[in-house]
Coordinates of C-alpha atoms in Angstrom, one line a residue:
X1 CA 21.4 26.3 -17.7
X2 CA 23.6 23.2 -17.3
X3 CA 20.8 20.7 -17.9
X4 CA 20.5 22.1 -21.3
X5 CA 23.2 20.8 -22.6
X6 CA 23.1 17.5 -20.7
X7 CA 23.6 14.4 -24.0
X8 CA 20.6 12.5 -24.8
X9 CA 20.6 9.1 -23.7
X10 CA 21.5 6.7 -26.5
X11 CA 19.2 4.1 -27.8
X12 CA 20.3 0.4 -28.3
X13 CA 21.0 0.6 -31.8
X14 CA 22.7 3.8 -31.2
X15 CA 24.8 2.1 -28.7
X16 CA 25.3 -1.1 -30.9
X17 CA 25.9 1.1 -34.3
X18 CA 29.0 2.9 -32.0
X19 CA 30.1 -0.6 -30.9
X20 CA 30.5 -1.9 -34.5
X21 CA 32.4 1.4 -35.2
X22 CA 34.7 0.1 -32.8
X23 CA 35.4 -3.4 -33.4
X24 CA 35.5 -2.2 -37.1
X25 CA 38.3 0.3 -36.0
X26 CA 40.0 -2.7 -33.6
X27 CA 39.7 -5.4 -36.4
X28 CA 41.2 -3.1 -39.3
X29 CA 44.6 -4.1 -40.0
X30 CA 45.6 -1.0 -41.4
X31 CA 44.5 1.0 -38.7
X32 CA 47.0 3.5 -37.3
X33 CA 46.0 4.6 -34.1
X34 CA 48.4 6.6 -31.9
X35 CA 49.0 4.6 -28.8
X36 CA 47.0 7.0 -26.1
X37 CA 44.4 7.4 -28.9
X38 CA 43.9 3.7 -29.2
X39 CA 43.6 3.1 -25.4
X40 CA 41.0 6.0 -25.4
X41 CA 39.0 4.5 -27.8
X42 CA 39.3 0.6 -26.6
X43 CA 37.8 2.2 -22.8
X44 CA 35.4 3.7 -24.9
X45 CA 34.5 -0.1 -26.7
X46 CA 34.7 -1.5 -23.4
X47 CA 32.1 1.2 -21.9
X48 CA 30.0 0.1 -25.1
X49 CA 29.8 -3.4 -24.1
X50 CA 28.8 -3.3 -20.7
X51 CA 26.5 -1.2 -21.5
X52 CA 25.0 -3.6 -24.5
X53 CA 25.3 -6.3 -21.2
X54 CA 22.8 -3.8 -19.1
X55 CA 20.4 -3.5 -21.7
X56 CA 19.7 -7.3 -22.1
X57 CA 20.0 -8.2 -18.4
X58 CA 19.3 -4.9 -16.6
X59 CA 20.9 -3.6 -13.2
X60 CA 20.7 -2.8 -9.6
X61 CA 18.1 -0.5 -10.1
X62 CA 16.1 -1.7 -13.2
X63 CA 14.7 -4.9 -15.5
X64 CA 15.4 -5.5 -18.7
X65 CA 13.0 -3.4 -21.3
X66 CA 11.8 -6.3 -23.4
X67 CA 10.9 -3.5 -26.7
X68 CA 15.1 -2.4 -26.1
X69 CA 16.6 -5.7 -25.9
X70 CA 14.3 -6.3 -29.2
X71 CA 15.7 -3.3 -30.7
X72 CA 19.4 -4.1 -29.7
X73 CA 18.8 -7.8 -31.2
X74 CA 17.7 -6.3 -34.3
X75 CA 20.7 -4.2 -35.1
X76 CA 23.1 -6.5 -33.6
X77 CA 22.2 -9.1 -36.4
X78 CA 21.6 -6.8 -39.0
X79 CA 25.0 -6.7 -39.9
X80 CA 28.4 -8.3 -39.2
X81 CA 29.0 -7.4 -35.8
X82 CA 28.5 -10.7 -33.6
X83 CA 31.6 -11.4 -36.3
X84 CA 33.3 -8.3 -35.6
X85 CA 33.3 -9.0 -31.8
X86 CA 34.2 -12.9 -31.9
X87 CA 37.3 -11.5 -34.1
X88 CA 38.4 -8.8 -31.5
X89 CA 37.7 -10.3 -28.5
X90 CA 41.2 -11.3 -27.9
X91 CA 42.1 -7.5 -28.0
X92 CA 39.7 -6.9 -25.1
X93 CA 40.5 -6.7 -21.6
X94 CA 39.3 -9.4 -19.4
X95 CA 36.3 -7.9 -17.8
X96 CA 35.4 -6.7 -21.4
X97 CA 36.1 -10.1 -22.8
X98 CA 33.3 -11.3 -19.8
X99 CA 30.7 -8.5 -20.6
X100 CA 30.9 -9.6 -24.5
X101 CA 30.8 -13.1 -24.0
X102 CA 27.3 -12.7 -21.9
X103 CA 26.5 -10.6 -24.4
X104 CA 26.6 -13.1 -27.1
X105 CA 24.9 -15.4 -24.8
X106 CA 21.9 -13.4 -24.4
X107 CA 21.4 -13.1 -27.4
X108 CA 21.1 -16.1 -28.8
X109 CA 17.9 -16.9 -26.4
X110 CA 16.3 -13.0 -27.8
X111 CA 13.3 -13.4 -29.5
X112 CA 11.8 -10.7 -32.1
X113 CA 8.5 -11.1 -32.7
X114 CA 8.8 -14.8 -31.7
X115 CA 11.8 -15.8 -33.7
X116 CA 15.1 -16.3 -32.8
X117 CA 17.2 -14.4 -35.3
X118 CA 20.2 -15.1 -33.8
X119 CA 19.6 -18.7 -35.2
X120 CA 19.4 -16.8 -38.5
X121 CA 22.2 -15.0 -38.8
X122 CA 24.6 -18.6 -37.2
X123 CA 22.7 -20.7 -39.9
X124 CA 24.5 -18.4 -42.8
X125 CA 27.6 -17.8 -41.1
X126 CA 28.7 -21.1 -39.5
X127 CA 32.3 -20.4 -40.5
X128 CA 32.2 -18.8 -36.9
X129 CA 31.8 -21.8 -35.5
X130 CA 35.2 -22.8 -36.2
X131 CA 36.7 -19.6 -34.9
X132 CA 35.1 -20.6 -31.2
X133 CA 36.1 -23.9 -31.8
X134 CA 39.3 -22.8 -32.6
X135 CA 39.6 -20.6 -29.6
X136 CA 40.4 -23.7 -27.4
X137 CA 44.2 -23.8 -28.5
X138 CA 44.3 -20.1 -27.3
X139 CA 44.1 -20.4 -23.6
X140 CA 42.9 -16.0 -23.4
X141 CA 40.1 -17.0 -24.6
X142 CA 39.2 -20.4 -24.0
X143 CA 36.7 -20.1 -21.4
X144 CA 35.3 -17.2 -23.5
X145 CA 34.9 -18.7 -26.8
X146 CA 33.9 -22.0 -25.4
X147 CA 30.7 -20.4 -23.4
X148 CA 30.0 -18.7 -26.2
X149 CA 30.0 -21.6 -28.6
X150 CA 27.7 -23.4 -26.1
X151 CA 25.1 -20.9 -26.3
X152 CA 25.6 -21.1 -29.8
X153 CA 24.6 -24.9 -29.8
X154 CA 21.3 -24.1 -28.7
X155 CA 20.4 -23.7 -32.7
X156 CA 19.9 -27.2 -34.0
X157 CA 22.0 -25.5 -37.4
X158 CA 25.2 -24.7 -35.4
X159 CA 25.1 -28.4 -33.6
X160 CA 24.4 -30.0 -36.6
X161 CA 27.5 -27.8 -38.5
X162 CA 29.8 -28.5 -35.8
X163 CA 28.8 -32.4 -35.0
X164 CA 29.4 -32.8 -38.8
X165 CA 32.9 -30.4 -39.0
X166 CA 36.2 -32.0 -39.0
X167 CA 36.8 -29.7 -35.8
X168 CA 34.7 -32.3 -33.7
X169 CA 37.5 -34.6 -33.4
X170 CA 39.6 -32.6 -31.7
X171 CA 37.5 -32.6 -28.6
X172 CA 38.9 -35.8 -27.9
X173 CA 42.3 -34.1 -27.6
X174 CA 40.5 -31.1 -25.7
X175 CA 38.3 -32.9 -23.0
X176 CA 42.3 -34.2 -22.3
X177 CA 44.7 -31.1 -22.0
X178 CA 46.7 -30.6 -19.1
X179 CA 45.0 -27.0 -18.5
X180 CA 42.0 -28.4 -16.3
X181 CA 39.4 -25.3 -16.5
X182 CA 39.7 -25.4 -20.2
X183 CA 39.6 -29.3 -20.1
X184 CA 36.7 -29.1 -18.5
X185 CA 35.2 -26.5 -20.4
X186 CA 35.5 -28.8 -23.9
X187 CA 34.3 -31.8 -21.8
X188 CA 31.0 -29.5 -21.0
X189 CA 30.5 -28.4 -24.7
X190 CA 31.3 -32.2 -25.6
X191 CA 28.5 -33.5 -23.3
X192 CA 25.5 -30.4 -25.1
X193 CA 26.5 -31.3 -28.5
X194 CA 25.7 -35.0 -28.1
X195 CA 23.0 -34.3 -25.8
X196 CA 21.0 -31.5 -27.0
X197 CA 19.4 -32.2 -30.1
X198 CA 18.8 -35.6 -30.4
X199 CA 17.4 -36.2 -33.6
X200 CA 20.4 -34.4 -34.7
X201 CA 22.4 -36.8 -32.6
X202 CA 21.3 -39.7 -33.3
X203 CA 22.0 -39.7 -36.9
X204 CA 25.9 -38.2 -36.4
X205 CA 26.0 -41.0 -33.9
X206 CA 24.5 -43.8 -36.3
X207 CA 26.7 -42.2 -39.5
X208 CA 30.1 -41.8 -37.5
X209 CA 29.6 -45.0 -35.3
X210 CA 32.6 -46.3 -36.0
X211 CA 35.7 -43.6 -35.7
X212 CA 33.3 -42.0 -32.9
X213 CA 33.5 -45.1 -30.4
X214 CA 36.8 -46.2 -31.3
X215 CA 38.4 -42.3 -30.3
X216 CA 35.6 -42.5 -27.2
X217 CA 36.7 -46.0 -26.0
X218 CA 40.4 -45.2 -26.2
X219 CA 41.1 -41.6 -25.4
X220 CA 38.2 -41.4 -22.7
X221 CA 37.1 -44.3 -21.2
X222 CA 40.6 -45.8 -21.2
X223 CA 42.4 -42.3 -20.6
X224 CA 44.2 -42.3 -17.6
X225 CA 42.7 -39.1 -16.3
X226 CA 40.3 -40.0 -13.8
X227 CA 37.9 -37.1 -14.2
X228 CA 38.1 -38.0 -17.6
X229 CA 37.1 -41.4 -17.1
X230 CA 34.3 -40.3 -14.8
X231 CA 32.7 -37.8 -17.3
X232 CA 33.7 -39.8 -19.9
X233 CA 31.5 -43.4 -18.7
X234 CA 28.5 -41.2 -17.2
X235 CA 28.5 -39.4 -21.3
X236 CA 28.2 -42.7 -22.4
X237 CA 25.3 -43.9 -20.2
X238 CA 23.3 -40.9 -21.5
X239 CA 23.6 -41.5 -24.7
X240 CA 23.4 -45.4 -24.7
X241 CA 20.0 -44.9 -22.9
X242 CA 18.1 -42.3 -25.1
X243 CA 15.6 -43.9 -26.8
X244 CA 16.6 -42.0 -30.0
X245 CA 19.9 -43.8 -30.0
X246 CA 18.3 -46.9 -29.5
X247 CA 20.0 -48.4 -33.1
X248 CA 23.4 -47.3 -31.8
X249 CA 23.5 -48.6 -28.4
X250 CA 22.3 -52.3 -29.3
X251 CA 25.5 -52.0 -31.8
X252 CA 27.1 -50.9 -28.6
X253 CA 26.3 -53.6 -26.7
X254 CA 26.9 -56.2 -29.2
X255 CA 30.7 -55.8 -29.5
X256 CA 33.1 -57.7 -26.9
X257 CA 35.5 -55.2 -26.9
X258 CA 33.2 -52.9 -25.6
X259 CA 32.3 -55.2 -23.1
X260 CA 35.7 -55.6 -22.1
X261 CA 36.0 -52.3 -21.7
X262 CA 32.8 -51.6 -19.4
X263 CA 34.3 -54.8 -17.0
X264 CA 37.3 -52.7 -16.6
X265 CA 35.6 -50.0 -15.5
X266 CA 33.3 -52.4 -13.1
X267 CA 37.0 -52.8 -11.0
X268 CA 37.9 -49.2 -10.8
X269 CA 38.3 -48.4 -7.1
X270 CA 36.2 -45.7 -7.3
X271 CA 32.5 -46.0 -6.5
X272 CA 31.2 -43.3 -8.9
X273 CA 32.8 -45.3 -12.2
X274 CA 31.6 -48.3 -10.9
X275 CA 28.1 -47.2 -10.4
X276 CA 27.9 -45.4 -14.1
X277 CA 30.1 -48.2 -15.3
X278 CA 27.1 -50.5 -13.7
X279 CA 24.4 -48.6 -16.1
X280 CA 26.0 -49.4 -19.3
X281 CA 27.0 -52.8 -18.2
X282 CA 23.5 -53.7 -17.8
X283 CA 22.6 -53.0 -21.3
X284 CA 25.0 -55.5 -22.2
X285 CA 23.1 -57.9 -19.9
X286 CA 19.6 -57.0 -20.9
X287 CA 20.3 -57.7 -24.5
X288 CA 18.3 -61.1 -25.8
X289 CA 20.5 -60.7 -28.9
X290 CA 23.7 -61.4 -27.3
X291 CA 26.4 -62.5 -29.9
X292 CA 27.5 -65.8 -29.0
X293 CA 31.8 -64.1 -28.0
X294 CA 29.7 -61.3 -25.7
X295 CA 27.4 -64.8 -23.7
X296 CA 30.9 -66.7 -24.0
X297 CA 32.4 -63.7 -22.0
X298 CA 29.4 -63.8 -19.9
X299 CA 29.7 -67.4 -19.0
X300 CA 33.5 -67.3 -18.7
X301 CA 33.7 -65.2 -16.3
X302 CA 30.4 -65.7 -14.8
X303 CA 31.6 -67.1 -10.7
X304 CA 33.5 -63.5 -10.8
X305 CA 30.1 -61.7 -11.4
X306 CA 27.9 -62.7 -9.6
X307 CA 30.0 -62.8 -7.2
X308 CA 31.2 -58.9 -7.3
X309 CA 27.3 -58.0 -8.0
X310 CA 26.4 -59.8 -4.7
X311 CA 28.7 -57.6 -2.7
X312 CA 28.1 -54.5 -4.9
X313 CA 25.9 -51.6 -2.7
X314 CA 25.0 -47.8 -2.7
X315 CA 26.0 -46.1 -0.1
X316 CA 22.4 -45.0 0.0
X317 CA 19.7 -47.5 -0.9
X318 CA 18.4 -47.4 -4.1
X319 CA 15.2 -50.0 -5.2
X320 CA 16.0 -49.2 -9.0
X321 CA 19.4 -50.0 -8.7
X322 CA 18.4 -52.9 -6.2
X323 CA 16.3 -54.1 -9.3
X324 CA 18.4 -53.4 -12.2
X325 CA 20.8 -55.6 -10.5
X326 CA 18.9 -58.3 -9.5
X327 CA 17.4 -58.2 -13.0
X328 CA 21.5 -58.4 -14.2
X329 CA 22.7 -61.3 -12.0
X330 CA 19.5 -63.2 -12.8
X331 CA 20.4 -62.6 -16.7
X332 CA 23.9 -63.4 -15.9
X333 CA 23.2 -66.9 -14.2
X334 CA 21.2 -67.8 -16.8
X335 CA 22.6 -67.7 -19.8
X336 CA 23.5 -70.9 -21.6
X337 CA 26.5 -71.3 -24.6
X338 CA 25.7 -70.2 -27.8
X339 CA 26.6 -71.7 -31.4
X340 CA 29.0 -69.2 -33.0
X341 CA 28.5 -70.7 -36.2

């Protein structure tokens, strides 16, 4: 007799329906929920969660169901409750704040009937975006929002949105806060958003050339964070050398105070800046539109150069980087004053 009364499984939408009843409950600022009655009912959101988290990745004893996780993606987006949980995650526990934050991530790679909806629902409510952004001043959820906002990039709308938002400045100040987990965290979505989509890229790049590289030069590549310095030159090299950026990097290379900049780097005691420092500097070589300041800087301090190039090794040989610097000290030696005029 017991079995006949045993519940019915839910089904994903059930399961995601009961979640939004939740987070609507959680994010309702009128609510007035007795204190015991509020903890039963937040185990009861975080039970929902994890098991949302099952359902798109599966368990110990199963796959995912690709027709559930369709389901699930369906009703998640149908209304407002990707909102609803970005809103109350910092009312979550930590393991529940974890559970939704893969969540979120999995969902934005769910396809129903081969579109991403996700991508859908982001391109009409990109004010969200600035809530994860946002979420790095708040060092609860940091780490949460910022790998959720990373997932979100994958849409070329959100990228494009956030590139373009005034918020994008203040990764400069991120990539640099004394916390280093969530420093590092800003310095990873940094590096997708100018990596990701380059067409997208290339034309924030080539529109915001100029405040860009003068925050990148000073509060990165001359930060006094070495980490930041690190990330910071090897960012640069990967940008500077996609051939969709092609406009901006011979602008790059054309400035002396750049230059200056990259020669700096080139006498950092460390080995890994030298060596990334080494791929943008040879850019600045390879250019056969040198200004005439960048081939006076060239020739001024040419002795010094050639001189550090000669000495300067791998600690594992290399025959590109043999080349490439070969190809730079012959450039170097061979360049003849120019008429400024």
């Amino acid at each position: 007799m017991k079995g006949l009364f045993k519940s019915k499984p839910r089904t994903p939408p059930e399961i995601v329906r009961q979640t939004r009843e939740l987070l609507i409950l959680f994010t309702n600022p009128n609510s007035t929920l007795r204190e015991s009655k509020r903890e039963e009912k937040m185990a009861e959101l975080s039970k929902n969660i994890r098991e949302l988290k099952c359902v798109l990745y599966g368990n110990s004893e199963s796959e995912p169901v690709a027709e559930a996780c369709s389901q699930l993606t369906q009703e998640f987006f149908k209304e407002d409750t990707l909102r609803l949980v970005i809103i109350c995650l910092p009312k979550l526990n930590l393991e529940a704040r974890k559970d939704a934050t893969q969540v979120v991530a999995n969902l934005q790679r769910q396809q129903v009937q081969s579109k991403l909806i996700a991508s859908d629902y982001l391109d009409a409510n990109k004010d969200l975006m600035d809530v994860l952004l946002s979420g790095y001043d708040d060092t609860d959820v940091a780490l949460h929002y910022g790998a959720m906002l990373r997932e979100c990039i994958r849409h070329q709308c959100v990228a494009k949105y956030v590139l373009e938002s005034e918020q994008m400045k203040k990764f400069f100040d991120y990539i640099q806060l004394p916390n280093f987990d969530i420093a590092s965290d800003a310095a990873a979505t940094f590096k997708e958003l100018l990596t990701r989509h380059k067409s997208t890229v290339a034309d924030f790049l080539a529109k915001n050339y100029d405040w860009f590289f003068a925050e990148y030069n000073l509060k990165l590549l001359e930060s006094p964070n070495y980490i930041t310095r690190r990330q910071a030159v090897k960012l640069l090299g990967d940008m500077l050398l996609e051939r969709t950026n092609s406009g901006v990097m011979m602008r790059y290379v054309s400035s002396k105070d750049n230059l200056r900049i990259l020669m700096n780097l080139l006498r950092e005691s460390s080995k890994n800046i030298q060596v990334e420092a080494f791929h943008v500097f040879k850019l600045f070589a390879a250019n056969q539109n040198k200004p005439p300041e960048i081939v006076g800087i060239f020739i001024t301090n040419r002795s010094k150069l050639l001189r550090f190039f000669g000495d300067f090794k791998l600690d594992k040989e290399d025959e590109q980087f043999e080349a490439d610097k070969a190809q730079v000290i012959k450039e170097i030696a061979s360049l003849e004053p120019r008429d400024s005029s």
